[in-house]
Coordinates of C-alpha atoms in Angstrom, one line a residue:
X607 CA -38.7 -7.3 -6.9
X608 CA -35.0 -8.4 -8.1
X609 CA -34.5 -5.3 -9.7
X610 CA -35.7 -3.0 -6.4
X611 CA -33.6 -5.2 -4.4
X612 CA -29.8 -4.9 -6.7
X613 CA -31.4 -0.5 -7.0
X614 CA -31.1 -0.8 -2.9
X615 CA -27.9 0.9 -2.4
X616 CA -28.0 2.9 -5.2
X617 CA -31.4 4.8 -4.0
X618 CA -29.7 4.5 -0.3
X619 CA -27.3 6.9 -1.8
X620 CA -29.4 9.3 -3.5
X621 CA -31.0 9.1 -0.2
X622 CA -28.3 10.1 1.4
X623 CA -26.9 12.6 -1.1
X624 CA -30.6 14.3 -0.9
X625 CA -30.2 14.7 3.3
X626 CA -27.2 16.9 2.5
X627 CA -28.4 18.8 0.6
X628 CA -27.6 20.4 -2.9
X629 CA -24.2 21.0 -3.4
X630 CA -24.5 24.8 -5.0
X631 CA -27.0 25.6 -1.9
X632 CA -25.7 28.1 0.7
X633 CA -27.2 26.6 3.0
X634 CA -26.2 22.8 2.3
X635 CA -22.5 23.5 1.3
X636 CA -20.7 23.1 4.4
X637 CA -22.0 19.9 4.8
X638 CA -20.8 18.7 1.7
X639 CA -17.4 20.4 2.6
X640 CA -17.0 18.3 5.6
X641 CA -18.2 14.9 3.6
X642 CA -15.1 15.4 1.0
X643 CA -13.1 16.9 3.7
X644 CA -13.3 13.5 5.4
X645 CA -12.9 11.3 1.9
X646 CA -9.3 13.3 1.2
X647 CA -8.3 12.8 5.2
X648 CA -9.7 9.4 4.7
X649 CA -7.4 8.8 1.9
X650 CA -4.5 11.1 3.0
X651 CA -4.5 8.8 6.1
X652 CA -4.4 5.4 4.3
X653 CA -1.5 6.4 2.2
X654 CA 1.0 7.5 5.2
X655 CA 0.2 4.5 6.6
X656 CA 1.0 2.5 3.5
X657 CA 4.0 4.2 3.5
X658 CA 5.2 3.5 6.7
X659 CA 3.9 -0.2 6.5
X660 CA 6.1 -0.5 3.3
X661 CA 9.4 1.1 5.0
X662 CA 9.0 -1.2 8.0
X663 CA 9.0 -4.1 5.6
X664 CA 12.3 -3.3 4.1
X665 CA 13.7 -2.2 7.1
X666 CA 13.2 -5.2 8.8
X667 CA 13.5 -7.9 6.2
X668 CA 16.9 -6.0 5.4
X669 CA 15.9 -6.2 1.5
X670 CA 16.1 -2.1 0.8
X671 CA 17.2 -1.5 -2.7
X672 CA 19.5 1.0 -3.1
X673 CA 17.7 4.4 -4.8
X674 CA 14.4 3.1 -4.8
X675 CA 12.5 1.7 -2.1
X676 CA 13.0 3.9 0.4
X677 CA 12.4 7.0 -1.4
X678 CA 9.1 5.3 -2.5
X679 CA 7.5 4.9 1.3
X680 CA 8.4 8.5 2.3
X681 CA 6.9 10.0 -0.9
X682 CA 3.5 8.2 0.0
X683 CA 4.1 9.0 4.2
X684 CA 4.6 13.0 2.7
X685 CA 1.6 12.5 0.5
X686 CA -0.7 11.0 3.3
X687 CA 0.6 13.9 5.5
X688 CA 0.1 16.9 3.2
X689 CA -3.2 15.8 2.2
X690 CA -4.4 15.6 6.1
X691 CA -2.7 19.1 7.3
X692 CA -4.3 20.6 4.5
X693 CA -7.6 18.9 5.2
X694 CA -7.6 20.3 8.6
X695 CA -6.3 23.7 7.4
X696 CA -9.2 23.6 5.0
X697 CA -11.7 23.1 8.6
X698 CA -10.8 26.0 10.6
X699 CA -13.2 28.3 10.8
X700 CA -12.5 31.5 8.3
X701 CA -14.0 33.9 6.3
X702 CA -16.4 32.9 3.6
X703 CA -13.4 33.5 0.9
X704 CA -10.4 31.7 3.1
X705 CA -12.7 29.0 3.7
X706 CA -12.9 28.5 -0.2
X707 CA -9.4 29.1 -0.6
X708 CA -8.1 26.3 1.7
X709 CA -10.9 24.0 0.4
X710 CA -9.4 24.5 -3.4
X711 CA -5.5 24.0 -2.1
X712 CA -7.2 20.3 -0.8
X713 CA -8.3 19.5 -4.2
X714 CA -5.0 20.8 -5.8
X715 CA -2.6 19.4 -3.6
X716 CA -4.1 16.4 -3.7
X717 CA -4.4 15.6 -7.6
X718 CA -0.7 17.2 -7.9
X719 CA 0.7 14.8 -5.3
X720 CA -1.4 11.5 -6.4
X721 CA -0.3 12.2 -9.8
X722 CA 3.6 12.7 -8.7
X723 CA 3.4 9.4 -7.2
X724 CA 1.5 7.6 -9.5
X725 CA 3.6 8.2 -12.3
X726 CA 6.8 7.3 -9.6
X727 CA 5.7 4.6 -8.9
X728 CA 4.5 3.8 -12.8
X729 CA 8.2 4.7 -13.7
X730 CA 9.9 2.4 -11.3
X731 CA 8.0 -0.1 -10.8
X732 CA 9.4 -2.9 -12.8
X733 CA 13.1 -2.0 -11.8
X734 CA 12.1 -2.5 -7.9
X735 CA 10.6 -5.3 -8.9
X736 CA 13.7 -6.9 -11.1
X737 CA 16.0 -5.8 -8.4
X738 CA 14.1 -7.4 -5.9
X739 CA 13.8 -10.8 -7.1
X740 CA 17.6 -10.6 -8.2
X741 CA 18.4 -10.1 -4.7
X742 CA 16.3 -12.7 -3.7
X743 CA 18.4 -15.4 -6.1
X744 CA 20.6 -14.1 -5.0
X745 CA 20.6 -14.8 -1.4
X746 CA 19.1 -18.2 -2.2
X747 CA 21.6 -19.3 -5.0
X748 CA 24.1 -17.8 -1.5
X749 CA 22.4 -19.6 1.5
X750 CA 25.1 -19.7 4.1
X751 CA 24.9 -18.5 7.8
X752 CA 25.2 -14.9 7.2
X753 CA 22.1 -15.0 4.7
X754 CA 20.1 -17.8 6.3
X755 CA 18.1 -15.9 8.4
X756 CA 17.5 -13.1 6.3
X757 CA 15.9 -15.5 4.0
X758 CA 14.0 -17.5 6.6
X759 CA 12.6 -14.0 8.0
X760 CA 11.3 -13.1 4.6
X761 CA 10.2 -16.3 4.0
X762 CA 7.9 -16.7 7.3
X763 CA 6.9 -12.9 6.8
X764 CA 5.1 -13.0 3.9
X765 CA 4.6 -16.7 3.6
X766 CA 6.3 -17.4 0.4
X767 CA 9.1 -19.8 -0.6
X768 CA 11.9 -18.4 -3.4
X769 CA 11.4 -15.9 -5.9
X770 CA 9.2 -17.7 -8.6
X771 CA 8.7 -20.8 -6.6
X772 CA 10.0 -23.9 -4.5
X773 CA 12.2 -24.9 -7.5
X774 CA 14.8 -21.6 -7.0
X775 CA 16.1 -23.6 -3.7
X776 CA 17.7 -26.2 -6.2
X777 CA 20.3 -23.5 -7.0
X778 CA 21.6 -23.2 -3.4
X779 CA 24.4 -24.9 -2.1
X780 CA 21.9 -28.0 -0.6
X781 CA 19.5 -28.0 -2.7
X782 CA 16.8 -28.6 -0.4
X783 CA 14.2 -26.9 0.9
X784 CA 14.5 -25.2 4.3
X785 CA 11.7 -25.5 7.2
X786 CA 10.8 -21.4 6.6
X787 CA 8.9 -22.4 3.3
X788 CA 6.7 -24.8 5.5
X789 CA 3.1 -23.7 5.8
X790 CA 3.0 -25.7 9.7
X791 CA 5.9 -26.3 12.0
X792 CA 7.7 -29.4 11.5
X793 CA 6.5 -30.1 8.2
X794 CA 8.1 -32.3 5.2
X795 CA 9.5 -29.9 2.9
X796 CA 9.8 -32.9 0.2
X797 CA 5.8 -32.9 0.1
X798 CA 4.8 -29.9 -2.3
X799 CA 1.7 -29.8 -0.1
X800 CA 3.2 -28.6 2.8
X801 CA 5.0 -25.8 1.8
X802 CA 4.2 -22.1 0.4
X803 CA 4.0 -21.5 -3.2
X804 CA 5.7 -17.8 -4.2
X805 CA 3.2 -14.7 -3.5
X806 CA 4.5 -11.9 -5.0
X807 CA 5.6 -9.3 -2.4
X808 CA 5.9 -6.2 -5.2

């Protein structure tokens, strides 16, 4: 009875694959068309709003590194983008051979693009990271006025305190640390306890 029970989803799916229909069958085929029509614009969708999600971070935490970052959200928002309008170019109603044709562009603008950003992102990825956390001493080892609510914004935003921990706020000028690394209002930032640990934002 285990073993039916943990085979569950996996014959709901067979199930399910069966009510389309074979794929090679005439008669079955644009229903599998519109299931992996809907996967890509599924997907398509989730990474333009990744993208945008990750330039409104920088944009508002003011943390953009120069070269990098920015390029990096846009490449994902065009990738989410071309994946959809091609998705939906794919679904107009054509000829049998258009039809096809649009189909095939979905599958090869999508494995183009997703590898092109893949290996971007596999090729930069440590430098945005380094530069990152630099800037991130940086400010700390630099907390004055003009920095102290940058900090305290990224600090409350992702509920974090210094780059690798707590202990980076010994290198600023007062070596304490500040109220933004609390995990409740009005907390003692003395009590480990009470404050965030680092979460890595990258």
């Amino acid at each position: 009875r285990d073993k039916v029970l943990l085979l569950a989803p996996l014959i709901e799916g067979m199930q399910y694959c069966i009510q389309l229909g074979p794929f090679p069958t005439i008669a079955n085929r644009a229903n599998w068309i519109v299931f992996f029509n809907m996967v890509f614009a599924v997907s398509g969708g989730a990474f333009m709003l990744m993208g945008l999600w990750l330039f409104a971070s920088f944009t508002r935490t003011g943390m953009a590194i120069p070269g990098f970052p920015l390029r990096i959200p846009w490449v994902l928002v065009i990738l989410g983008v071309s994946i959809i309008v091609t998705v939906l170019l794919a679904s107009l109603p054509a000829g049998e051979l258009l039809y096809k044709f649009f189909y095939s562009s979905v599958l090869f603008v999508y494995a183009v693009l997703e590898l092109f950003t893949g290996g971007y992102l596999t090729q930069y990825y440590d430098t945005i990271r380094s530069t990152f956390k630099k800037n991130l001493v940086d400010h700390i080892e630099n907390y004055a006025h003009d920095d102290e609510k940058l900090m305290d914004s990224i600090q409350f935003q992702f509920q974090c305190c210094g780059a690798d921990g707590p202990e980076d706020w010994m290198n600023s000028p007062s070596k304490q640390i500040p109220p933004s690394c609390c995990k409740i209002h009005f907390c003692d930032p003395t009590d480990p306890s009470e404050i965030h640990d680092v979460v890595m934002i990258i």
